[in-house]
Amino acid sequence: MAGKKQIESAVSAQDPLKQKGLSVTDSRRKILQLFMQQKGALSHGDIEKKAGATFDRVTIYRTLQTFLDKGIIHAIPSANNAILYALCHEQCGPDHHDHQHIHFICSRCKHTFCLDHSVTPDLHLPKGYQAQDIDVLVKGVCKRCNTTSK
Amino acid sequence: MAGKKQIESAVSAQDPLKQKGLSVTDSRRKILQLFMQQKGALSHGDIEKKAGATFDRVTIYRTLQTFLDKGIIHAIPSANNAILYALCHEQCGPDHHDHQHIHFICSRCKHTFCLDHSVTPDLHLPKGYQAQDIDVLVKGVCKRCNTTSK
DNA sequence: TATCAAAAAGCAACAAGGTTGCAAAAATGA
DNA sequence: TCATTTTTGCAACCTTGTTGCTTTTTGATA
Ligand SMILES: [Mn+2]
Ligand SMILES: [Mn+2]
Ligand SMILES: [Zn+2]
Ligand SMILES: [Zn+2]
């Protein structure tokens, strides 16, 4: 009995959904899987295309919101009116997003990447301004595009 | 004659619209004025509200695009799907936006400000990544909100 | 395994944001 | 003033995101 319980909780712990206290559904599993297969970030539209007609648009919106709330994914700002999302590799939770990495937007392949091992630099702000959170967006040419086409 | 020409070109030089080679129209004048009166950044929606029913929605979209193209305003990325725009104080032109300042989003008053006298820091990127352009977004409490309510 | 309450998905209808083609109006330069 | 070019307004359309409600699925329990 104690042995069985241990196995169950081990399985639970592996599943990010159960880990975050979410019930496991087809759409959540599928969307999570898309993020895990992906090197870069995904927009709602990307997911809609990749998931095909499997799920309703509304379900995708609600799933993304749930994932954001639970600290499974984080949003990446952009200047082209398409919010991007990517997996949280840091330990995030409800109301507890804490990302210190840089986001890189490739102007060639148009993909957006989390540079997980980068660190957002210290900033010097004018007097009176108090920083809570910093987002650094870098546009340029990504590693793959640089090496692929010389 | 020569005197008159000098005065004309002096007047022209003052008007940012003529300076950038744009014909002067009511909507362009009005929208430019809104930006100049404003401390913070404006979204398309903000302009629509402030300009009232004076102009068609489409005219506002087109005017913003024109101003972007000519280097009169610049776009500020955001994570809430509402692109913001603010005047360029640097010398920008067609295909020539070069901003080195930080954007500050106040979580209290919800306004976004250009910290024109700030400087974007040097970044250390992983090997292979080549930076062309850097956007720094800082969320926090702005000067005014900090001093107003202690 | 069957049952049940709670949670999530699907559906429809809607609202907001943004784009396009075209005709009317305004701006520029002669 | 006139002719040409540019810009505006309008209508129609598309995409993106939201909301309320019903049906289906989930996870827990007996
Ligand atoms: Mn990231
Ligand atoms: Mn700015
Ligand atoms: Zn690339
Ligand atoms: Zn403020």
mmCIF file of C-alpha atoms (C1' of nucleotides) and ligand atoms in Angstrom:
data_model
loop_
_atom_site.group_PDB
_atom_site.id
_atom_site.type_symbol
_atom_site.label_atom_id
_atom_site.label_comp_id
_atom_site.label_asym_id
_atom_site.label_seq_id
_atom_site.Cartn_x
_atom_site.Cartn_y
_atom_site.Cartn_z
ATOM 1 C CA MET A 1 0.000 0.000 0.000
ATOM 2 C CA ALA A 2 2.691 2.413 0.984
ATOM 3 C CA GLY A 3 4.649 1.241 -2.059
ATOM 4 C CA LYS A 4 1.795 1.901 -4.433
ATOM 5 C CA LYS A 5 1.239 5.342 -3.015
ATOM 6 C CA GLN A 6 4.894 6.212 -3.553
ATOM 7 C CA ILE A 7 4.737 5.187 -7.211
ATOM 8 C CA GLU A 8 1.602 7.239 -7.766
ATOM 9 C CA SER A 9 3.098 10.356 -6.278
ATOM 10 C CA ALA A 10 6.264 9.801 -8.290
ATOM 11 C CA VAL A 11 4.211 9.685 -11.487
ATOM 12 C CA SER A 12 2.292 12.730 -10.360
ATOM 13 C CA ALA A 13 5.450 14.637 -9.690
ATOM 14 C CA GLN A 14 6.663 14.030 -13.236
ATOM 15 C CA ASP A 15 3.554 15.436 -14.846
ATOM 16 C CA PRO A 16 3.818 19.214 -14.791
ATOM 17 C CA LEU A 17 0.044 19.461 -14.880
ATOM 18 C CA LYS A 18 -0.526 17.422 -11.730
ATOM 19 C CA GLN A 19 2.481 19.070 -10.174
ATOM 20 C CA LYS A 20 0.690 22.392 -10.453
ATOM 21 C CA GLY A 21 -2.601 21.015 -9.200
ATOM 22 C CA LEU A 22 -4.340 20.960 -12.579
ATOM 23 C CA SER A 23 -6.600 18.236 -13.804
ATOM 24 C CA VAL A 24 -5.202 16.435 -16.813
ATOM 25 C CA THR A 25 -7.146 16.888 -20.023
ATOM 26 C CA ASP A 26 -6.420 16.225 -23.676
ATOM 27 C CA SER A 27 -6.024 19.862 -24.593
ATOM 28 C CA ARG A 28 -3.749 20.677 -21.690
ATOM 29 C CA ARG A 29 -1.570 17.699 -22.436
ATOM 30 C CA LYS A 30 -1.413 18.531 -26.129
ATOM 31 C CA ILE A 31 -0.633 22.218 -25.653
ATOM 32 C CA LEU A 32 1.996 21.478 -23.053
ATOM 33 C CA GLN A 33 3.532 18.979 -25.437
ATOM 34 C CA LEU A 34 3.670 21.585 -28.213
ATOM 35 C CA PHE A 35 5.602 23.898 -25.941
ATOM 36 C CA MET A 36 8.006 21.146 -24.940
ATOM 37 C CA GLN A 37 8.688 20.121 -28.530
ATOM 38 C CA GLN A 38 9.327 23.715 -29.519
ATOM 39 C CA LYS A 39 12.658 25.458 -29.351
ATOM 40 C CA GLY A 40 11.117 28.924 -29.546
ATOM 41 C CA ALA A 41 8.052 30.689 -28.270
ATOM 42 C CA LEU A 42 4.494 30.183 -29.508
ATOM 43 C CA SER A 43 1.598 32.531 -30.061
ATOM 44 C CA HIS A 44 -2.042 31.603 -29.718
ATOM 45 C CA GLY A 45 -2.202 31.468 -33.503
ATOM 46 C CA ASP A 46 0.772 29.120 -33.739
ATOM 47 C CA ILE A 47 -0.906 26.724 -31.374
ATOM 48 C CA GLU A 48 -4.142 26.908 -33.290
ATOM 49 C CA LYS A 49 -2.290 25.954 -36.467
ATOM 50 C CA LYS A 50 -0.258 23.173 -34.885
ATOM 51 C CA ALA A 51 -3.152 21.680 -32.976
ATOM 52 C CA GLY A 52 -5.292 21.744 -36.094
ATOM 53 C CA ALA A 53 -9.013 21.485 -35.533
ATOM 54 C CA THR A 54 -8.460 19.349 -32.468
ATOM 55 C CA PHE A 55 -9.588 21.976 -30.010
ATOM 56 C CA ASP A 56 -11.808 24.971 -29.904
ATOM 57 C CA ARG A 57 -10.129 28.377 -30.087
ATOM 58 C CA VAL A 58 -11.654 29.290 -26.765
ATOM 59 C CA THR A 59 -10.133 26.258 -25.102
ATOM 60 C CA ILE A 60 -6.700 27.376 -26.263
ATOM 61 C CA TYR A 61 -7.229 30.849 -24.849
ATOM 62 C CA ARG A 62 -8.373 29.434 -21.544
ATOM 63 C CA THR A 63 -5.574 26.908 -21.391
ATOM 64 C CA LEU A 64 -2.937 29.569 -22.029
ATOM 65 C CA GLN A 65 -4.433 31.712 -19.289
ATOM 66 C CA THR A 66 -4.435 28.776 -16.900
ATOM 67 C CA PHE A 67 -0.821 27.938 -17.717
ATOM 68 C CA LEU A 68 0.144 31.571 -17.153
ATOM 69 C CA ASP A 69 -1.666 31.665 -13.818
ATOM 70 C CA LYS A 70 -0.015 28.490 -12.603
ATOM 71 C CA GLY A 71 3.482 29.472 -13.665
ATOM 72 C CA ILE A 72 3.833 26.866 -16.405
ATOM 73 C CA ILE A 73 4.393 29.406 -19.191
ATOM 74 C CA HIS A 74 5.311 33.078 -19.313
ATOM 75 C CA ALA A 75 4.318 35.824 -21.742
ATOM 76 C CA ILE A 76 6.869 37.598 -23.901
ATOM 77 C CA PRO A 77 6.146 41.170 -24.961
ATOM 78 C CA SER A 78 6.329 42.052 -28.615
ATOM 79 C CA ALA A 79 5.810 45.030 -30.845
ATOM 80 C CA ASN A 80 3.758 43.254 -33.453
ATOM 81 C CA ASN A 81 0.600 42.685 -31.534
ATOM 82 C CA ALA A 82 1.084 38.982 -31.057
ATOM 83 C CA ILE A 83 1.782 37.891 -27.516
ATOM 84 C CA LEU A 84 4.169 34.976 -27.374
ATOM 85 C CA TYR A 85 4.387 32.311 -24.714
ATOM 86 C CA ALA A 86 7.178 30.017 -23.623
ATOM 87 C CA LEU A 87 7.735 27.413 -20.922
ATOM 88 C CA CYS A 88 8.965 28.586 -17.569
ATOM 89 C CA HIS A 89 12.204 26.840 -16.753
ATOM 90 C CA GLU A 90 12.641 28.739 -13.544
ATOM 91 C CA GLN A 91 10.491 27.688 -10.614
ATOM 92 C CA CYS A 92 7.402 29.762 -11.170
ATOM 93 C CA GLY A 93 4.067 29.366 -9.502
ATOM 94 C CA PRO A 94 0.762 31.148 -8.981
ATOM 95 C CA ASP A 95 1.489 34.895 -8.836
ATOM 96 C CA HIS A 96 5.140 34.078 -8.852
ATOM 97 C CA HIS A 97 6.778 34.605 -12.191
ATOM 98 C CA ASP A 98 10.415 35.426 -11.756
ATOM 99 C CA HIS A 99 12.395 35.405 -14.943
ATOM 100 C CA GLN A 100 15.836 36.868 -15.238
ATOM 101 C CA HIS A 101 16.546 35.914 -18.813
ATOM 102 C CA ILE A 102 16.717 37.768 -22.106
ATOM 103 C CA HIS A 103 14.332 37.230 -25.002
ATOM 104 C CA PHE A 104 15.794 37.123 -28.456
ATOM 105 C CA ILE A 105 13.776 37.786 -31.606
ATOM 106 C CA CYS A 106 15.461 36.639 -34.788
ATOM 107 C CA SER A 107 14.893 39.027 -37.649
ATOM 108 C CA ARG A 108 15.754 36.302 -40.143
ATOM 109 C CA CYS A 109 13.758 33.233 -39.069
ATOM 110 C CA LYS A 110 11.282 35.300 -37.075
ATOM 111 C CA HIS A 111 11.441 32.963 -34.104
ATOM 112 C CA THR A 112 11.657 34.146 -30.537
ATOM 113 C CA PHE A 113 13.898 32.380 -28.058
ATOM 114 C CA CYS A 114 14.420 32.441 -24.335
ATOM 115 C CA LEU A 115 18.108 32.821 -23.611
ATOM 116 C CA ASP A 116 17.779 30.905 -20.394
ATOM 117 C CA HIS A 117 21.372 31.224 -19.351
ATOM 118 C CA SER A 118 21.532 34.947 -19.887
ATOM 119 C CA VAL A 119 20.995 37.446 -17.124
ATOM 120 C CA THR A 120 19.147 40.734 -17.278
ATOM 121 C CA PRO A 121 21.645 43.464 -16.455
ATOM 122 C CA ASP A 122 21.433 45.994 -13.664
ATOM 123 C CA LEU A 123 19.919 49.237 -14.809
ATOM 124 C CA HIS A 124 20.425 52.780 -13.775
ATOM 125 C CA LEU A 125 17.024 54.473 -13.583
ATOM 126 C CA PRO A 126 16.363 58.175 -13.002
ATOM 127 C CA LYS A 127 15.562 59.197 -9.431
ATOM 128 C CA GLY A 128 12.020 58.428 -8.372
ATOM 129 C CA TYR A 129 11.501 55.405 -10.586
ATOM 130 C CA GLN A 130 11.257 52.121 -8.770
ATOM 131 C CA ALA A 131 11.742 48.912 -10.771
ATOM 132 C CA GLN A 132 9.773 45.774 -10.015
ATOM 133 C CA ASP A 133 10.310 43.750 -13.137
ATOM 134 C CA ILE A 134 12.564 43.962 -16.177
ATOM 135 C CA ASP A 135 12.038 42.641 -19.681
ATOM 136 C CA VAL A 136 14.885 42.700 -22.151
ATOM 137 C CA LEU A 137 14.039 42.109 -25.792
ATOM 138 C CA VAL A 138 16.871 41.769 -28.241
ATOM 139 C CA LYS A 139 16.330 41.729 -31.967
ATOM 140 C CA GLY A 140 19.046 40.282 -34.126
ATOM 141 C CA VAL A 141 20.212 37.122 -35.835
ATOM 142 C CA CYS A 142 19.951 33.902 -33.885
ATOM 143 C CA LYS A 143 22.559 31.223 -33.439
ATOM 144 C CA ARG A 144 21.039 28.872 -35.965
ATOM 145 C CA CYS A 145 20.588 31.481 -38.685
ATOM 146 C CA ASN A 146 24.132 32.689 -38.131
ATOM 147 C CA THR A 147 25.671 29.246 -38.522
ATOM 148 C CA THR A 148 23.348 27.938 -41.243
ATOM 149 C CA SER A 149 23.801 30.669 -43.813
ATOM 150 C CA LYS A 150 27.228 32.199 -43.660
ATOM 151 C CA MET B 1 12.528 87.667 -51.987
ATOM 152 C CA ALA B 2 15.509 85.992 -50.513
ATOM 153 C CA GLY B 3 14.253 87.183 -47.136
ATOM 154 C CA LYS B 4 10.826 85.702 -47.677
ATOM 155 C CA LYS B 5 12.287 82.395 -48.716
ATOM 156 C CA GLN B 6 14.358 82.282 -45.558
ATOM 157 C CA ILE B 7 11.301 82.885 -43.400
ATOM 158 C CA GLU B 8 9.384 80.159 -45.194
ATOM 159 C CA SER B 9 12.104 77.619 -44.727
ATOM 160 C CA ALA B 10 12.413 78.647 -41.090
ATOM 161 C CA VAL B 11 8.694 78.009 -40.592
ATOM 162 C CA SER B 12 8.968 74.752 -42.449
ATOM 163 C CA ALA B 13 11.823 73.641 -40.297
ATOM 164 C CA GLN B 14 9.752 74.170 -37.180
ATOM 165 C CA ASP B 15 6.868 72.005 -38.339
ATOM 166 C CA PRO B 16 7.853 68.384 -37.785
ATOM 167 C CA LEU B 17 5.458 67.370 -40.552
ATOM 168 C CA LYS B 18 7.021 69.510 -43.237
ATOM 169 C CA GLN B 19 10.428 68.693 -41.862
ATOM 170 C CA LYS B 20 9.785 65.069 -42.672
ATOM 171 C CA GLY B 21 8.352 65.837 -46.072
ATOM 172 C CA LEU B 22 4.726 65.175 -45.170
ATOM 173 C CA SER B 23 1.806 67.224 -46.347
ATOM 174 C CA VAL B 24 0.050 68.974 -43.512
ATOM 175 C CA THR B 25 -3.467 67.817 -42.780
ATOM 176 C CA ASP B 26 -5.895 68.254 -39.913
ATOM 177 C CA SER B 27 -5.575 64.713 -38.669
ATOM 178 C CA ARG B 28 -1.793 64.691 -38.766
ATOM 179 C CA ARG B 29 -1.610 67.988 -36.966
ATOM 180 C CA LYS B 30 -4.111 66.861 -34.336
ATOM 181 C CA ILE B 31 -2.477 63.505 -33.676
ATOM 182 C CA LEU B 32 0.975 65.046 -33.506
ATOM 183 C CA GLN B 33 -0.386 67.586 -31.042
ATOM 184 C CA LEU B 34 -1.816 64.815 -28.858
ATOM 185 C CA PHE B 35 1.606 63.199 -28.656
ATOM 186 C CA MET B 36 3.277 66.488 -27.801
ATOM 187 C CA GLN B 37 0.793 67.297 -25.040
ATOM 188 C CA GLN B 38 1.215 63.869 -23.549
ATOM 189 C CA LYS B 39 3.809 62.909 -20.986
ATOM 190 C CA GLY B 40 3.465 59.201 -21.664
ATOM 191 C CA ALA B 41 2.860 56.941 -24.613
ATOM 192 C CA LEU B 42 -0.403 56.519 -26.494
ATOM 193 C CA SER B 43 -2.135 53.543 -28.046
ATOM 194 C CA HIS B 44 -4.365 53.677 -31.078
ATOM 195 C CA GLY B 45 -7.332 53.416 -28.735
ATOM 196 C CA ASP B 46 -6.142 56.327 -26.593
ATOM 197 C CA ILE B 47 -5.946 58.519 -29.658
ATOM 198 C CA GLU B 48 -9.367 57.447 -30.793
ATOM 199 C CA LYS B 49 -10.791 58.470 -27.423
ATOM 200 C CA LYS B 50 -8.925 61.755 -27.220
ATOM 201 C CA ALA B 51 -9.642 62.766 -30.791
ATOM 202 C CA GLY B 52 -13.286 61.910 -30.316
ATOM 203 C CA ALA B 53 -15.261 61.406 -33.491
ATOM 204 C CA THR B 54 -13.089 63.904 -35.317
ATOM 205 C CA PHE B 55 -11.397 61.342 -37.497
ATOM 206 C CA ASP B 56 -12.074 57.958 -38.898
ATOM 207 C CA ARG B 57 -10.427 54.992 -37.202
ATOM 208 C CA VAL B 58 -8.705 54.118 -40.430
ATOM 209 C CA THR B 59 -7.145 57.559 -40.688
ATOM 210 C CA ILE B 60 -5.618 57.098 -37.247
ATOM 211 C CA TYR B 61 -4.139 53.744 -38.216
ATOM 212 C CA ARG B 62 -2.692 55.211 -41.380
ATOM 213 C CA THR B 63 -1.369 58.291 -39.672
ATOM 214 C CA LEU B 64 0.384 56.214 -37.016
ATOM 215 C CA GLN B 65 1.955 54.074 -39.719
ATOM 216 C CA THR B 66 3.115 57.162 -41.592
ATOM 217 C CA PHE B 67 4.593 58.683 -38.451
ATOM 218 C CA LEU B 68 6.396 55.409 -37.727
ATOM 219 C CA ASP B 69 7.778 55.253 -41.245
ATOM 220 C CA LYS B 70 9.026 58.816 -41.139
ATOM 221 C CA GLY B 71 10.643 58.518 -37.735
ATOM 222 C CA ILE B 72 8.257 60.858 -35.930
ATOM 223 C CA ILE B 73 7.080 58.259 -33.444
ATOM 224 C CA HIS B 74 8.357 54.879 -32.285
ATOM 225 C CA ALA B 75 6.512 51.748 -31.164
ATOM 226 C CA ILE B 76 6.876 50.384 -27.662
ATOM 227 C CA PRO B 77 6.398 46.647 -27.145
ATOM 228 C CA SER B 78 3.990 45.471 -24.504
ATOM 229 C CA ALA B 79 2.675 42.239 -23.100
ATOM 230 C CA ASN B 80 -0.974 43.198 -23.197
ATOM 231 C CA ASN B 81 -1.485 43.294 -26.901
ATOM 232 C CA ALA B 82 -1.780 47.053 -27.146
ATOM 233 C CA ILE B 83 1.055 48.645 -29.053
ATOM 234 C CA LEU B 84 2.023 52.007 -27.650
ATOM 235 C CA TYR B 85 3.573 54.894 -29.516
ATOM 236 C CA ALA B 86 5.650 57.848 -28.391
ATOM 237 C CA LEU B 87 7.463 60.741 -30.002
ATOM 238 C CA CYS B 88 11.005 60.200 -31.148
ATOM 239 C CA HIS B 89 13.259 62.676 -29.466
ATOM 240 C CA GLU B 90 16.333 61.233 -31.039
ATOM 241 C CA GLN B 91 16.975 62.069 -34.686
ATOM 242 C CA CYS B 92 15.043 59.326 -36.406
ATOM 243 C CA GLY B 93 14.125 59.156 -40.041
ATOM 244 C CA PRO B 94 12.819 56.733 -42.655
ATOM 245 C CA ASP B 95 14.220 53.284 -41.830
ATOM 246 C CA HIS B 96 16.302 54.860 -39.173
ATOM 247 C CA HIS B 97 14.949 54.400 -35.689
ATOM 248 C CA ASP B 98 17.735 54.441 -33.194
ATOM 249 C CA HIS B 99 16.591 54.601 -29.604
ATOM 250 C CA GLN B 100 18.831 53.928 -26.687
ATOM 251 C CA HIS B 101 16.394 54.647 -23.921
ATOM 252 C CA ILE B 102 14.446 52.565 -21.458
ATOM 253 C CA HIS B 103 10.651 52.251 -21.404
ATOM 254 C CA PHE B 104 8.971 52.349 -18.055
ATOM 255 C CA ILE B 105 5.490 50.967 -17.427
ATOM 256 C CA CYS B 106 3.913 52.148 -14.182
ATOM 257 C CA SER B 107 1.935 49.419 -12.494
ATOM 258 C CA ARG B 108 0.010 52.014 -10.498
ATOM 259 C CA CYS B 109 -1.101 54.662 -13.010
ATOM 260 C CA LYS B 110 -0.705 52.293 -15.970
ATOM 261 C CA HIS B 111 1.108 54.892 -18.020
ATOM 262 C CA THR B 112 4.180 54.134 -20.082
ATOM 263 C CA PHE B 113 7.058 56.593 -20.214
ATOM 264 C CA CYS B 114 10.185 57.006 -22.252
ATOM 265 C CA LEU B 115 13.126 57.506 -19.919
ATOM 266 C CA ASP B 116 14.911 59.611 -22.466
ATOM 267 C CA HIS B 117 18.013 60.188 -20.431
ATOM 268 C CA SER B 118 18.520 56.557 -19.571
ATOM 269 C CA VAL B 119 20.795 54.286 -21.530
ATOM 270 C CA THR B 120 20.231 50.683 -22.486
ATOM 271 C CA PRO B 121 22.995 48.631 -20.906
ATOM 272 C CA ASP B 122 25.512 46.441 -22.642
ATOM 273 C CA LEU B 123 24.418 42.852 -22.705
ATOM 274 C CA HIS B 124 26.272 39.633 -22.653
ATOM 275 C CA LEU B 125 24.653 37.265 -25.149
ATOM 276 C CA PRO B 126 25.487 33.583 -25.661
ATOM 277 C CA LYS B 127 27.879 32.789 -28.514
ATOM 278 C CA GLY B 128 26.268 32.891 -31.922
ATOM 279 C CA TYR B 129 23.637 35.473 -31.152
ATOM 280 C CA GLN B 130 24.117 38.800 -32.841
ATOM 281 C CA ALA B 131 22.222 41.818 -31.489
ATOM 282 C CA GLN B 132 20.868 44.509 -33.770
ATOM 283 C CA ASP B 133 18.431 46.259 -31.510
ATOM 284 C CA ILE B 134 17.621 46.238 -27.822
ATOM 285 C CA ASP B 135 14.377 47.045 -26.050
ATOM 286 C CA VAL B 136 14.318 47.360 -22.306
ATOM 287 C CA LEU B 137 10.934 47.377 -20.607
ATOM 288 C CA VAL B 138 10.811 48.101 -16.909
ATOM 289 C CA LYS B 139 7.666 47.636 -14.876
ATOM 290 C CA GLY B 140 7.448 49.452 -11.571
ATOM 291 C CA VAL B 141 6.207 52.608 -9.895
ATOM 292 C CA CYS B 142 6.814 55.862 -11.713
ATOM 293 C CA LYS B 143 8.197 59.079 -10.324
ATOM 294 C CA ARG B 144 4.849 60.778 -10.035
ATOM 295 C CA CYS B 145 3.086 57.880 -8.345
ATOM 296 C CA ASN B 146 5.995 57.534 -5.944
ATOM 297 C CA THR B 147 5.957 61.169 -4.872
ATOM 298 C CA THR B 148 2.186 61.683 -4.938
ATOM 299 C CA SER B 149 1.127 58.880 -2.625
ATOM 300 C CA LYS B 150 3.737 58.191 -0.025
ATOM 301 C "C1'" DT C 1 -16.426 -0.339 -11.231
ATOM 302 C "C1'" DA C 2 -20.474 2.732 -10.863
ATOM 303 C "C1'" DT C 3 -21.853 7.172 -9.253
ATOM 304 C "C1'" DC C 4 -21.547 11.980 -8.474
ATOM 305 C "C1'" DA C 5 -19.998 16.844 -7.942
ATOM 306 C "C1'" DA C 6 -16.793 19.898 -9.828
ATOM 307 C "C1'" DA C 7 -14.084 21.346 -13.533
ATOM 308 C "C1'" DA C 8 -13.215 21.927 -18.326
ATOM 309 C "C1'" DA C 9 -14.545 21.897 -23.250
ATOM 310 C "C1'" DG C 10 -17.467 23.192 -26.949
ATOM 311 C "C1'" DC C 11 -20.616 26.190 -29.031
ATOM 312 C "C1'" DA C 12 -22.704 30.472 -30.352
ATOM 313 C "C1'" DA C 13 -22.867 35.051 -30.235
ATOM 314 C "C1'" DC C 14 -20.544 39.122 -29.601
ATOM 315 C "C1'" DA C 15 -16.916 42.944 -29.101
ATOM 316 C "C1'" DA C 16 -12.652 44.915 -30.230
ATOM 317 C "C1'" DG C 17 -8.845 45.559 -33.146
ATOM 318 C "C1'" DG C 18 -7.048 45.897 -37.604
ATOM 319 C "C1'" DT C 19 -7.003 45.769 -43.004
ATOM 320 C "C1'" DT C 20 -8.379 46.746 -47.859
ATOM 321 C "C1'" DG C 21 -10.458 48.888 -52.081
ATOM 322 C "C1'" DC C 22 -12.510 52.616 -53.766
ATOM 323 C "C1'" DA C 23 -14.743 57.179 -54.356
ATOM 324 C "C1'" DA C 24 -14.817 61.907 -52.502
ATOM 325 C "C1'" DA C 25 -12.208 65.597 -50.575
ATOM 326 C "C1'" DA C 26 -8.157 68.194 -49.538
ATOM 327 C "C1'" DA C 27 -3.270 69.623 -50.205
ATOM 328 C "C1'" DT C 28 0.454 70.884 -53.030
ATOM 329 C "C1'" DG C 29 2.829 73.153 -56.785
ATOM 330 C "C1'" DA C 30 2.441 75.522 -61.108
ATOM 331 C "C1'" DT D 1 -7.197 79.206 -60.097
ATOM 332 C "C1'" DC D 2 -6.360 74.731 -61.957
ATOM 333 C "C1'" DA D 3 -4.519 70.091 -62.378
ATOM 334 C "C1'" DT D 4 -2.215 66.452 -60.153
ATOM 335 C "C1'" DT D 5 -1.177 63.927 -56.285
ATOM 336 C "C1'" DT D 6 -2.116 62.710 -51.747
ATOM 337 C "C1'" DT D 7 -5.064 61.843 -48.042
ATOM 338 C "C1'" DT D 8 -9.494 60.961 -46.032
ATOM 339 C "C1'" DG D 9 -13.915 58.620 -45.138
ATOM 340 C "C1'" DC D 10 -16.723 54.915 -45.834
ATOM 341 C "C1'" DA D 11 -18.087 50.208 -46.274
ATOM 342 C "C1'" DA D 12 -17.059 45.763 -46.054
ATOM 343 C "C1'" DC D 13 -14.296 42.395 -44.341
ATOM 344 C "C1'" DC D 14 -11.015 39.631 -41.474
ATOM 345 C "C1'" DT D 15 -8.602 38.352 -37.220
ATOM 346 C "C1'" DT D 16 -8.276 38.176 -32.439
ATOM 347 C "C1'" DG D 17 -10.152 37.843 -28.028
ATOM 348 C "C1'" DT D 18 -14.303 37.554 -24.634
ATOM 349 C "C1'" DT D 19 -18.609 35.891 -22.380
ATOM 350 C "C1'" DG D 20 -22.651 32.955 -21.058
ATOM 351 C "C1'" DC D 21 -24.453 28.724 -21.217
ATOM 352 C "C1'" DT D 22 -24.835 23.649 -22.104
ATOM 353 C "C1'" DT D 23 -22.593 19.294 -22.589
ATOM 354 C "C1'" DT D 24 -18.773 16.447 -21.639
ATOM 355 C "C1'" DT D 25 -14.947 14.910 -18.990
ATOM 356 C "C1'" DT D 26 -12.318 14.475 -14.818
ATOM 357 C "C1'" DG D 27 -11.073 12.959 -10.280
ATOM 358 C "C1'" DA D 28 -12.717 11.474 -5.986
ATOM 359 C "C1'" DT D 29 -15.675 8.333 -3.441
ATOM 360 C "C1'" DA D 30 -18.526 4.592 -2.330
HETATM 361 MN MN MN E 1 11.457 33.360 -21.654
HETATM 362 MN MN MN E 2 10.518 55.726 -26.146
HETATM 363 ZN ZN ZN E 3 16.878 32.815 -36.640
HETATM 364 ZN ZN ZN E 4 2.583 55.977 -12.302
#
